[in-house]
């Protein structure tokens, strides 16, 4: 008697309900009595199926998918059917359970209807619909929040990223890395307005952040869940997730991936995003280096202003005593007073920021550090 059905593409176990059973099934029936497994399954896949049956029988937690693929979608109705085929073809080679989370970012075309049709065909395909367009960063954040896998893979929905590269990202991840970023080495976009600007921006970001990557803008990336679980994304910061992960101590790798010309629709980005990226980069750099010690920024600026004020004061005295120039004939008295006040305000802002940082950490009982593992101990006290 078969008590569970098996979906080979996702490794999902579903109980088969029967109104009348000839006898009460035993634990052995549930776990080891599954005699009709597909013959092409490996030992590990068969063991995983029986393990899920045991979990279902004993009422324990449901096994979460090992891999979550996050796909932001905005007005991509034409590309979605082909994306469906490509994603499931790639996922069939994982040999692991998976889920695909498509986040519809307020599309104005038929994307929502197409996603609903795909979800009806595949229980592994899950959809999150936004009420309006919030942007790719918000869509990525929602996908990460709804994902239940130990590994999260992000990919664009416009077919320019190749889903066939996902197994290569996972293989690189298995070498001990926490983040694997795709590099569109042979990028199929406009030479000046996209490729050249992107190369300059990537070098600037690598220089400021200290995280050397050739292609921050490539959505195709793989992350271990534990290094991005606490990340909060705003603005256009989805491209800076590797910087967040590096701040948590993550090991980062980069591999060349396939990039294809856009076949449907048009790009949703233009040159106007360059300024946004630069401003977001400043925010990321500040949070990375000074989030837990803001007095170093505000206090340092205030101290520099006060030193400049003292310099202006001595210069004013020199002109008065040595050169015989009246103080009211120069702007130095006013400049010295302004710089001194700015310095005082900078130091006070730094002290207020320190108080806010302590409120942030202590109100959440959150430490200002991140532990990877401990040996011969259970947990920290307090």
PDB file of C-alpha atoms in Angstrom, residues 14-270:
ATOM      1  CA  UNK A  14       2.697  14.096  -0.394  1.00  0.00           C
ATOM      2  CA  UNK A  15       0.393  11.821   1.629  1.00  0.00           C
ATOM      3  CA  UNK A  16      -2.259   9.963  -0.372  1.00  0.00           C
ATOM      4  CA  UNK A  17      -5.543  10.234   1.496  1.00  0.00           C
ATOM      5  CA  UNK A  18      -7.819   7.191   1.539  1.00  0.00           C
ATOM      6  CA  UNK A  19     -11.301   7.135   2.981  1.00  0.00           C
ATOM      7  CA  UNK A  20     -11.132   3.444   3.828  1.00  0.00           C
ATOM      8  CA  UNK A  21      -7.989   1.523   4.777  1.00  0.00           C
ATOM      9  CA  UNK A  22      -7.896  -2.195   5.316  1.00  0.00           C
ATOM     10  CA  UNK A  23      -5.634  -1.796   8.357  1.00  0.00           C
ATOM     11  CA  UNK A  24      -3.817   0.822  10.376  1.00  0.00           C
ATOM     12  CA  UNK A  25      -0.388   1.493   8.809  1.00  0.00           C
ATOM     13  CA  UNK A  26       2.656   0.928  10.986  1.00  0.00           C
ATOM     14  CA  UNK A  27       5.788   3.029  11.238  1.00  0.00           C
ATOM     15  CA  UNK A  28       7.596   0.426   9.147  1.00  0.00           C
ATOM     16  CA  UNK A  29       4.929   0.762   6.454  1.00  0.00           C
ATOM     17  CA  UNK A  30       5.419   4.517   6.428  1.00  0.00           C
ATOM     18  CA  UNK A  31       9.209   4.551   6.369  1.00  0.00           C
ATOM     19  CA  UNK A  32      10.544   1.351   4.812  1.00  0.00           C
ATOM     20  CA  UNK A  33       7.388   0.004   3.201  1.00  0.00           C
ATOM     21  CA  UNK A  34       7.697   2.352   0.211  1.00  0.00           C
ATOM     22  CA  UNK A  35       8.454  -0.386  -2.345  1.00  0.00           C
ATOM     23  CA  UNK A  36       7.574   1.396  -5.564  1.00  0.00           C
ATOM     24  CA  UNK A  37      10.145   4.155  -5.763  1.00  0.00           C
ATOM     25  CA  UNK A  38      11.280   5.128  -9.262  1.00  0.00           C
ATOM     26  CA  UNK A  39      14.064   2.685 -10.223  1.00  0.00           C
ATOM     27  CA  UNK A  40      16.480   5.399 -11.427  1.00  0.00           C
ATOM     28  CA  UNK A  41      16.849   7.008  -7.982  1.00  0.00           C
ATOM     29  CA  UNK A  42      20.199   6.930  -6.237  1.00  0.00           C
ATOM     30  CA  UNK A  43      20.645   5.522  -2.742  1.00  0.00           C
ATOM     31  CA  UNK A  44      20.776   9.038  -1.262  1.00  0.00           C
ATOM     32  CA  UNK A  45      17.605  10.154  -3.048  1.00  0.00           C
ATOM     33  CA  UNK A  46      15.775   7.032  -1.835  1.00  0.00           C
ATOM     34  CA  UNK A  47      17.021   7.627   1.692  1.00  0.00           C
ATOM     35  CA  UNK A  48      15.837  11.257   1.520  1.00  0.00           C
ATOM     36  CA  UNK A  49      12.337  10.137   0.455  1.00  0.00           C
ATOM     37  CA  UNK A  50      12.045   7.683   3.330  1.00  0.00           C
ATOM     38  CA  UNK A  51      13.447  10.304   5.698  1.00  0.00           C
ATOM     39  CA  UNK A  52      10.691  12.710   4.674  1.00  0.00           C
ATOM     40  CA  UNK A  53       8.151   9.924   5.224  1.00  0.00           C
ATOM     41  CA  UNK A  54       9.507   9.436   8.737  1.00  0.00           C
ATOM     42  CA  UNK A  55       9.302  13.174   9.374  1.00  0.00           C
ATOM     43  CA  UNK A  56       5.685  13.231   8.184  1.00  0.00           C
ATOM     44  CA  UNK A  57       4.770  10.226  10.350  1.00  0.00           C
ATOM     45  CA  UNK A  58       6.325  11.447  13.591  1.00  0.00           C
ATOM     46  CA  UNK A  59       4.927  14.975  13.155  1.00  0.00           C
ATOM     47  CA  UNK A  60       8.318  16.634  13.113  1.00  0.00           C
ATOM     48  CA  UNK A  61       9.236  19.671  11.038  1.00  0.00           C
ATOM     49  CA  UNK A  62       8.855  19.443   7.289  1.00  0.00           C
ATOM     50  CA  UNK A  63      12.212  19.282   5.515  1.00  0.00           C
ATOM     51  CA  UNK A  64      12.992  22.607   3.884  1.00  0.00           C
ATOM     52  CA  UNK A  65      14.235  22.690   0.318  1.00  0.00           C
ATOM     53  CA  UNK A  66      17.994  22.729   0.058  1.00  0.00           C
ATOM     54  CA  UNK A  67      18.094  25.315  -2.777  1.00  0.00           C
ATOM     55  CA  UNK A  68      15.907  28.400  -3.243  1.00  0.00           C
ATOM     56  CA  UNK A  69      16.016  30.234  -6.583  1.00  0.00           C
ATOM     57  CA  UNK A  70      14.804  33.844  -6.345  1.00  0.00           C
ATOM     58  CA  UNK A  71      13.558  35.463  -9.571  1.00  0.00           C
ATOM     59  CA  UNK A  72      12.506  39.155  -9.574  1.00  0.00           C
ATOM     60  CA  UNK A  73       9.940  39.751 -12.324  1.00  0.00           C
ATOM     61  CA  UNK A  74       8.803  43.033 -13.865  1.00  0.00           C
ATOM     62  CA  UNK A  75       6.901  43.072 -17.182  1.00  0.00           C
ATOM     63  CA  UNK A  76       8.447  39.868 -18.527  1.00  0.00           C
ATOM     64  CA  UNK A  77       5.368  37.994 -19.778  1.00  0.00           C
ATOM     65  CA  UNK A  78       7.070  36.947 -23.033  1.00  0.00           C
ATOM     66  CA  UNK A  79      10.186  35.530 -21.401  1.00  0.00           C
ATOM     67  CA  UNK A  80       8.504  33.639 -18.554  1.00  0.00           C
ATOM     68  CA  UNK A  81       7.459  30.456 -20.474  1.00  0.00           C
ATOM     69  CA  UNK A  82      10.991  29.906 -21.719  1.00  0.00           C
ATOM     70  CA  UNK A  83      12.408  30.808 -18.318  1.00  0.00           C
ATOM     71  CA  UNK A  84      10.160  28.131 -16.792  1.00  0.00           C
ATOM     72  CA  UNK A  85      11.619  25.446 -19.058  1.00  0.00           C
ATOM     73  CA  UNK A  86      15.186  26.576 -18.531  1.00  0.00           C
ATOM     74  CA  UNK A  87      14.918  26.762 -14.736  1.00  0.00           C
ATOM     75  CA  UNK A  88      13.334  23.322 -14.347  1.00  0.00           C
ATOM     76  CA  UNK A  89      15.798  21.776 -16.796  1.00  0.00           C
ATOM     77  CA  UNK A  90      18.659  23.185 -14.722  1.00  0.00           C
ATOM     78  CA  UNK A  91      17.053  22.166 -11.424  1.00  0.00           C
ATOM     79  CA  UNK A  92      16.598  18.596 -12.630  1.00  0.00           C
ATOM     80  CA  UNK A  93      20.373  18.205 -12.483  1.00  0.00           C
ATOM     81  CA  UNK A  94      20.726  19.401  -8.895  1.00  0.00           C
ATOM     82  CA  UNK A  95      19.992  16.032  -7.332  1.00  0.00           C
ATOM     83  CA  UNK A  96      18.621  18.025  -4.398  1.00  0.00           C
ATOM     84  CA  UNK A  97      15.214  19.417  -3.391  1.00  0.00           C
ATOM     85  CA  UNK A  98      14.560  22.951  -4.563  1.00  0.00           C
ATOM     86  CA  UNK A  99      12.033  25.736  -4.814  1.00  0.00           C
ATOM     87  CA  UNK A 100      11.669  28.661  -7.213  1.00  0.00           C
ATOM     88  CA  UNK A 101      10.332  31.940  -5.809  1.00  0.00           C
ATOM     89  CA  UNK A 102       9.178  34.445  -8.415  1.00  0.00           C
ATOM     90  CA  UNK A 103       8.545  37.944  -7.051  1.00  0.00           C
ATOM     91  CA  UNK A 104       6.213  39.917  -9.310  1.00  0.00           C
ATOM     92  CA  UNK A 105       7.252  43.542  -8.795  1.00  0.00           C
ATOM     93  CA  UNK A 106       3.926  45.142  -9.719  1.00  0.00           C
ATOM     94  CA  UNK A 107       4.041  44.190 -13.409  1.00  0.00           C
ATOM     95  CA  UNK A 108       1.571  46.010 -15.655  1.00  0.00           C
ATOM     96  CA  UNK A 109       1.477  43.282 -18.342  1.00  0.00           C
ATOM     97  CA  UNK A 110       0.289  39.654 -18.067  1.00  0.00           C
ATOM     98  CA  UNK A 111       3.232  38.527 -15.945  1.00  0.00           C
ATOM     99  CA  UNK A 112       0.990  37.828 -12.922  1.00  0.00           C
ATOM    100  CA  UNK A 113      -1.303  35.567 -14.985  1.00  0.00           C
ATOM    101  CA  UNK A 114       1.617  33.691 -16.541  1.00  0.00           C
ATOM    102  CA  UNK A 115       3.221  33.166 -13.123  1.00  0.00           C
ATOM    103  CA  UNK A 116      -0.094  31.833 -11.787  1.00  0.00           C
ATOM    104  CA  UNK A 117      -0.264  29.322 -14.643  1.00  0.00           C
ATOM    105  CA  UNK A 118       3.296  28.148 -13.994  1.00  0.00           C
ATOM    106  CA  UNK A 119       2.583  27.780 -10.260  1.00  0.00           C
ATOM    107  CA  UNK A 120      -0.438  25.623 -11.078  1.00  0.00           C
ATOM    108  CA  UNK A 121       1.808  23.251 -13.059  1.00  0.00           C
ATOM    109  CA  UNK A 122       4.668  23.092 -10.561  1.00  0.00           C
ATOM    110  CA  UNK A 123       4.195  23.034  -6.761  1.00  0.00           C
ATOM    111  CA  UNK A 124       7.892  23.955  -6.412  1.00  0.00           C
ATOM    112  CA  UNK A 125       7.188  27.242  -8.193  1.00  0.00           C
ATOM    113  CA  UNK A 126       6.023  29.872  -5.707  1.00  0.00           C
ATOM    114  CA  UNK A 127       4.877  33.411  -6.445  1.00  0.00           C
ATOM    115  CA  UNK A 128       4.908  36.640  -4.440  1.00  0.00           C
ATOM    116  CA  UNK A 129       2.852  39.478  -5.973  1.00  0.00           C
ATOM    117  CA  UNK A 130       3.568  43.085  -4.964  1.00  0.00           C
ATOM    118  CA  UNK A 131       0.706  45.581  -4.909  1.00  0.00           C
ATOM    119  CA  UNK A 132       2.792  48.020  -6.964  1.00  0.00           C
ATOM    120  CA  UNK A 133       6.294  48.412  -8.344  1.00  0.00           C
ATOM    121  CA  UNK A 134       8.802  48.700  -5.487  1.00  0.00           C
ATOM    122  CA  UNK A 135      12.009  48.036  -7.455  1.00  0.00           C
ATOM    123  CA  UNK A 136      14.398  45.137  -7.915  1.00  0.00           C
ATOM    124  CA  UNK A 137      16.001  45.542  -4.490  1.00  0.00           C
ATOM    125  CA  UNK A 138      12.647  45.169  -2.714  1.00  0.00           C
ATOM    126  CA  UNK A 139      11.802  42.158  -4.896  1.00  0.00           C
ATOM    127  CA  UNK A 140      15.125  40.548  -4.017  1.00  0.00           C
ATOM    128  CA  UNK A 141      14.566  41.237  -0.320  1.00  0.00           C
ATOM    129  CA  UNK A 142      11.106  39.643  -0.458  1.00  0.00           C
ATOM    130  CA  UNK A 143      12.493  36.595  -2.236  1.00  0.00           C
ATOM    131  CA  UNK A 144      15.163  36.130   0.428  1.00  0.00           C
ATOM    132  CA  UNK A 145      12.599  36.568   3.215  1.00  0.00           C
ATOM    133  CA  UNK A 146      10.245  33.970   1.727  1.00  0.00           C
ATOM    134  CA  UNK A 147      13.007  31.515   0.784  1.00  0.00           C
ATOM    135  CA  UNK A 148      13.375  28.419   2.960  1.00  0.00           C
ATOM    136  CA  UNK A 149      16.511  26.907   1.432  1.00  0.00           C
ATOM    137  CA  UNK A 150      19.998  26.645   2.867  1.00  0.00           C
ATOM    138  CA  UNK A 151      21.380  28.062  -0.386  1.00  0.00           C
ATOM    139  CA  UNK A 152      19.770  31.025  -2.155  1.00  0.00           C
ATOM    140  CA  UNK A 153      20.388  31.661  -5.859  1.00  0.00           C
ATOM    141  CA  UNK A 154      19.246  34.896  -7.518  1.00  0.00           C
ATOM    142  CA  UNK A 155      18.686  35.205 -11.264  1.00  0.00           C
ATOM    143  CA  UNK A 156      17.064  37.713 -13.622  1.00  0.00           C
ATOM    144  CA  UNK A 157      13.831  36.867 -15.443  1.00  0.00           C
ATOM    145  CA  UNK A 158      14.784  38.457 -18.789  1.00  0.00           C
ATOM    146  CA  UNK A 159      16.680  35.334 -20.025  1.00  0.00           C
ATOM    147  CA  UNK A 160      19.988  37.205 -20.242  1.00  0.00           C
ATOM    148  CA  UNK A 161      21.258  35.106 -17.328  1.00  0.00           C
ATOM    149  CA  UNK A 162      21.551  31.416 -18.217  1.00  0.00           C
ATOM    150  CA  UNK A 163      19.949  29.034 -15.679  1.00  0.00           C
ATOM    151  CA  UNK A 164      22.342  26.333 -16.909  1.00  0.00           C
ATOM    152  CA  UNK A 165      25.081  28.181 -14.999  1.00  0.00           C
ATOM    153  CA  UNK A 166      23.391  27.582 -11.631  1.00  0.00           C
ATOM    154  CA  UNK A 167      24.952  24.102 -11.101  1.00  0.00           C
ATOM    155  CA  UNK A 168      28.377  25.671 -11.693  1.00  0.00           C
ATOM    156  CA  UNK A 169      27.681  28.269  -8.989  1.00  0.00           C
ATOM    157  CA  UNK A 170      26.644  25.513  -6.583  1.00  0.00           C
ATOM    158  CA  UNK A 171      29.736  23.479  -7.383  1.00  0.00           C
ATOM    159  CA  UNK A 172      31.940  26.482  -6.606  1.00  0.00           C
ATOM    160  CA  UNK A 173      29.983  27.045  -3.407  1.00  0.00           C
ATOM    161  CA  UNK A 174      30.802  23.482  -2.356  1.00  0.00           C
ATOM    162  CA  UNK A 175      34.501  24.356  -2.438  1.00  0.00           C
ATOM    163  CA  UNK A 176      34.021  26.225   0.827  1.00  0.00           C
ATOM    164  CA  UNK A 177      32.837  29.632  -0.335  1.00  0.00           C
ATOM    165  CA  UNK A 178      29.864  31.472   1.134  1.00  0.00           C
ATOM    166  CA  UNK A 179      29.066  33.684  -1.867  1.00  0.00           C
ATOM    167  CA  UNK A 180      29.666  32.945  -5.556  1.00  0.00           C
ATOM    168  CA  UNK A 181      29.097  35.865  -7.920  1.00  0.00           C
ATOM    169  CA  UNK A 182      28.559  35.598 -11.671  1.00  0.00           C
ATOM    170  CA  UNK A 183      30.791  37.582 -14.022  1.00  0.00           C
ATOM    171  CA  UNK A 184      29.315  38.484 -17.422  1.00  0.00           C
ATOM    172  CA  UNK A 185      32.729  38.353 -19.077  1.00  0.00           C
ATOM    173  CA  UNK A 186      31.315  38.503 -22.606  1.00  0.00           C
ATOM    174  CA  UNK A 187      28.444  40.869 -21.925  1.00  0.00           C
ATOM    175  CA  UNK A 188      25.832  41.310 -24.669  1.00  0.00           C
ATOM    176  CA  UNK A 189      24.807  44.912 -24.011  1.00  0.00           C
ATOM    177  CA  UNK A 190      25.459  48.381 -25.443  1.00  0.00           C
ATOM    178  CA  UNK A 191      29.221  49.011 -25.567  1.00  0.00           C
ATOM    179  CA  UNK A 192      29.282  52.554 -24.125  1.00  0.00           C
ATOM    180  CA  UNK A 193      26.080  53.212 -22.182  1.00  0.00           C
ATOM    181  CA  UNK A 194      26.067  49.796 -20.465  1.00  0.00           C
ATOM    182  CA  UNK A 195      29.390  47.921 -20.696  1.00  0.00           C
ATOM    183  CA  UNK A 196      31.848  50.819 -20.322  1.00  0.00           C
ATOM    184  CA  UNK A 197      29.877  52.550 -17.570  1.00  0.00           C
ATOM    185  CA  UNK A 198      29.512  49.220 -15.781  1.00  0.00           C
ATOM    186  CA  UNK A 199      33.274  48.524 -15.885  1.00  0.00           C
ATOM    187  CA  UNK A 200      34.064  51.952 -14.436  1.00  0.00           C
ATOM    188  CA  UNK A 201      31.423  51.551 -11.719  1.00  0.00           C
ATOM    189  CA  UNK A 202      32.635  48.058 -10.805  1.00  0.00           C
ATOM    190  CA  UNK A 203      36.216  49.259 -10.373  1.00  0.00           C
ATOM    191  CA  UNK A 204      35.050  52.190  -8.260  1.00  0.00           C
ATOM    192  CA  UNK A 205      32.915  49.920  -6.065  1.00  0.00           C
ATOM    193  CA  UNK A 206      35.750  47.406  -5.653  1.00  0.00           C
ATOM    194  CA  UNK A 207      38.172  50.178  -4.691  1.00  0.00           C
ATOM    195  CA  UNK A 208      35.876  51.815  -2.135  1.00  0.00           C
ATOM    196  CA  UNK A 209      34.474  48.623  -0.613  1.00  0.00           C
ATOM    197  CA  UNK A 210      37.630  46.527  -0.655  1.00  0.00           C
ATOM    198  CA  UNK A 211      35.685  43.603  -2.178  1.00  0.00           C
ATOM    199  CA  UNK A 212      37.197  42.953  -5.604  1.00  0.00           C
ATOM    200  CA  UNK A 213      34.582  41.769  -8.120  1.00  0.00           C
ATOM    201  CA  UNK A 214      34.435  42.288 -11.866  1.00  0.00           C
ATOM    202  CA  UNK A 215      30.641  42.464 -12.073  1.00  0.00           C
ATOM    203  CA  UNK A 216      28.545  43.691  -9.174  1.00  0.00           C
ATOM    204  CA  UNK A 217      25.546  44.190 -11.446  1.00  0.00           C
ATOM    205  CA  UNK A 218      25.174  40.527 -12.411  1.00  0.00           C
ATOM    206  CA  UNK A 219      22.069  39.205 -10.658  1.00  0.00           C
ATOM    207  CA  UNK A 220      23.171  35.577 -11.028  1.00  0.00           C
ATOM    208  CA  UNK A 221      24.709  34.838  -7.619  1.00  0.00           C
ATOM    209  CA  UNK A 222      24.600  32.058  -5.034  1.00  0.00           C
ATOM    210  CA  UNK A 223      24.634  32.648  -1.275  1.00  0.00           C
ATOM    211  CA  UNK A 224      24.702  30.518   1.817  1.00  0.00           C
ATOM    212  CA  UNK A 225      21.691  31.521   3.842  1.00  0.00           C
ATOM    213  CA  UNK A 226      23.519  32.154   7.095  1.00  0.00           C
ATOM    214  CA  UNK A 227      25.636  35.011   5.659  1.00  0.00           C
ATOM    215  CA  UNK A 228      22.697  37.035   4.284  1.00  0.00           C
ATOM    216  CA  UNK A 229      19.877  36.096   6.651  1.00  0.00           C
ATOM    217  CA  UNK A 230      20.075  39.357   8.609  1.00  0.00           C
ATOM    218  CA  UNK A 231      20.671  41.609   5.599  1.00  0.00           C
ATOM    219  CA  UNK A 232      18.170  44.434   5.039  1.00  0.00           C
ATOM    220  CA  UNK A 233      18.179  45.975   1.573  1.00  0.00           C
ATOM    221  CA  UNK A 234      17.029  49.456   0.585  1.00  0.00           C
ATOM    222  CA  UNK A 235      17.327  51.712  -2.458  1.00  0.00           C
ATOM    223  CA  UNK A 236      19.415  50.001  -5.155  1.00  0.00           C
ATOM    224  CA  UNK A 237      21.492  47.973  -2.721  1.00  0.00           C
ATOM    225  CA  UNK A 238      20.776  44.464  -4.048  1.00  0.00           C
ATOM    226  CA  UNK A 239      23.993  44.607  -6.078  1.00  0.00           C
ATOM    227  CA  UNK A 240      25.966  45.183  -2.857  1.00  0.00           C
ATOM    228  CA  UNK A 241      24.923  41.978  -1.081  1.00  0.00           C
ATOM    229  CA  UNK A 242      28.490  40.569  -1.442  1.00  0.00           C
ATOM    230  CA  UNK A 243      29.764  43.600   0.509  1.00  0.00           C
ATOM    231  CA  UNK A 244      27.249  42.911   3.270  1.00  0.00           C
ATOM    232  CA  UNK A 245      28.312  39.260   3.287  1.00  0.00           C
ATOM    233  CA  UNK A 246      32.000  40.193   3.399  1.00  0.00           C
ATOM    234  CA  UNK A 247      31.291  42.328   6.472  1.00  0.00           C
ATOM    235  CA  UNK A 248      29.921  39.154   8.102  1.00  0.00           C
ATOM    236  CA  UNK A 249      33.156  37.299   7.335  1.00  0.00           C
ATOM    237  CA  UNK A 250      31.970  35.494   4.189  1.00  0.00           C
ATOM    238  CA  UNK A 251      34.362  33.947   1.670  1.00  0.00           C
ATOM    239  CA  UNK A 252      33.564  35.260  -1.807  1.00  0.00           C
ATOM    240  CA  UNK A 253      34.378  33.779  -5.217  1.00  0.00           C
ATOM    241  CA  UNK A 254      33.562  34.820  -8.777  1.00  0.00           C
ATOM    242  CA  UNK A 255      33.149  32.718 -11.917  1.00  0.00           C
ATOM    243  CA  UNK A 256      32.493  33.662 -15.536  1.00  0.00           C
ATOM    244  CA  UNK A 257      28.914  32.983 -16.631  1.00  0.00           C
ATOM    245  CA  UNK A 258      27.067  33.033 -19.911  1.00  0.00           C
ATOM    246  CA  UNK A 259      25.307  36.247 -20.892  1.00  0.00           C
ATOM    247  CA  UNK A 260      22.786  36.402 -23.707  1.00  0.00           C
ATOM    248  CA  UNK A 261      21.268  39.294 -25.671  1.00  0.00           C
ATOM    249  CA  UNK A 262      17.847  40.460 -24.540  1.00  0.00           C
ATOM    250  CA  UNK A 263      15.163  38.836 -26.684  1.00  0.00           C
ATOM    251  CA  UNK A 264      11.992  40.294 -25.226  1.00  0.00           C
ATOM    252  CA  UNK A 265      11.107  43.765 -24.009  1.00  0.00           C
ATOM    253  CA  UNK A 266      13.668  46.411 -23.092  1.00  0.00           C
ATOM    254  CA  UNK A 267      16.026  47.135 -20.219  1.00  0.00           C
ATOM    255  CA  UNK A 268      14.463  48.643 -17.106  1.00  0.00           C
ATOM    256  CA  UNK A 269      17.627  50.603 -16.252  1.00  0.00           C
ATOM    257  CA  UNK A 270      19.345  53.672 -17.706  1.00  0.00           C
TER     258      UNK A 270
END
